[in-house]
């Protein structure tokens, strides 16, 4: 069995879906479980519908709902133009849109949007796409069973960012899949979508379809997990910012997890974990170029040492905490990090010295409560408009000359904080946001375009 996940751009329109179905058709002997995202930009549209409804903007809510319905109905008639099931498929799409409209109208008249209703609204995109693609696959002669992810993807009660219950998922999925597969060539289900153990709808958080795919892969012990997207696999840096990036044929689970966590936009950061549990390879592939090699994400032992990527987070803050109470005392760090944890602020890099702790956090997080509490016993200085750059690769920290190679191109700029992970995969540092572009391009050039052997100690 394999899992094939198709992101929004791989199911954006008639051409993309036709290509995607062709790709699936070539893998039927491997028993694919197809996991789909919403059509591209649809989840954003659903967020806008939620906002419009919550602010009681009836004309705007109606306008956006009608855009959503139109796009899906048009696509269905295009894909099923030759099929006897065309009317049935359109009816199904209309039912999904009706039920969305029902909720949106109720929200609009109350002006109140609970997380629970929001989860239902924003997961409609995946229900629509999976329904349409399921009909289109059947119309192409692939006997396909549509499966509701809410029969198996059990999460916590956090409606908008449900944490998967791995044990419950591992217990449920194989049975649901086996039953659905009877007499079928393929099954299709929704990414992103979850459900509490009590049956209340949740979602896994933005970009969560990759995570769904790897959870399902883990549960059925899949041979491989394929993440189909619109780029040729994972690259040495984000090609939108950096010239001459190269695609990577193979990287390790650990490298991929660090890249995703430290800014590379290829995979949802939590995708790796379930795959690692069962040692299932993940392939990142391009649905616009299906014969391309893509990137294989494999177990650590199979991967060579060396630098693989320059990743970055553009907009971060450094929180500097100074206190003489820290000197020669125990429990200070615990107190500090309890405050972060209670406010659910997640920390990326940490560095400490005798009387100072510096941490980086993503700028999208609200740190006001943290700063207020820390200020009760320490001096706190927050540096805004910083960026974090990470050089990632297996054992790079052990490679002779690597630190020199990393920091040589930075001669001209201020470096605020340096952190070198204990796992030897990551050297990260903080620079001014305005310098980011130049730093990343120089560094990439230096590391990838000037071949010079690095030796292990
Ligand atoms: N459709 C959801 C989103 O856009 C999930 C996903 O595509 O992975 O966030
Ligand atoms: Mg995605």
Coordinates of N, CA, C and O and ligand atoms in Angstrom, one line a residue, residues 5 8 37-38 43 126 192 205-210, ligand 1:
X5 N -0.3 11.9 -1.5 CA -1.0 13.2 -1.1 C -0.8 14.2 -2.2 O 0.3 14.5 -2.7
X8 N -2.8 21.5 -3.0 CA -3.8 22.4 -3.7 C -3.5 22.6 -5.2 O -4.4 22.6 -6.0
X37 N -5.7 17.8 -0.7 CA -6.0 19.1 -0.1 C -7.2 19.7 -0.8 O -7.6 19.2 -1.8
X38 N -7.6 20.8 -0.3 CA -8.6 21.6 -1.1 C -8.0 22.2 -2.3 O -6.7 22.3 -2.4
X43 N -8.9 27.1 0.7 CA -8.9 27.2 2.2 C -8.8 28.7 2.6 O -9.5 29.1 3.5
X126 N -11.7 20.5 1.5 CA -11.2 19.1 1.3 C -12.3 18.2 1.0 O -12.2 17.2 0.2
X192 N -6.0 17.2 6.2 CA -6.3 18.4 7.0 C -7.4 18.1 8.0 O -7.5 18.7 9.1
X205 N -4.7 22.1 11.4 CA -3.9 23.3 11.3 C -3.4 23.5 9.8 O -3.4 22.6 9.0
X206 N -3.1 24.8 9.5 CA -2.7 25.1 8.1 C -1.6 24.2 7.5 O -0.7 23.9 8.2
X207 N -1.8 23.8 6.3 CA -0.9 22.9 5.6 C -0.9 21.5 6.2 O 0.0 20.7 5.9
X208 N -1.9 21.2 6.9 CA -1.9 19.9 7.6 C -2.1 18.6 6.8 O -2.1 17.5 7.3
X209 N -2.4 18.8 5.5 CA -2.6 17.6 4.6 C -1.4 16.7 4.5 O -1.6 15.5 4.5
X210 N -0.2 17.3 4.5 CA 1.0 16.4 4.5 C 1.0 15.5 5.7 O 1.3 14.4 5.7
Ligands
LIG1 N1 -6.1 23.0 2.7 C1 -5.4 23.2 4.0 C2 -4.6 24.5 3.9 O1 -4.5 25.1 2.9 C3 -4.5 22.0 4.3 C4 -3.4 21.7 3.2 O2 -3.5 22.2 2.1 O3 -2.5 21.1 3.6 O4 -4.0 24.8 4.9

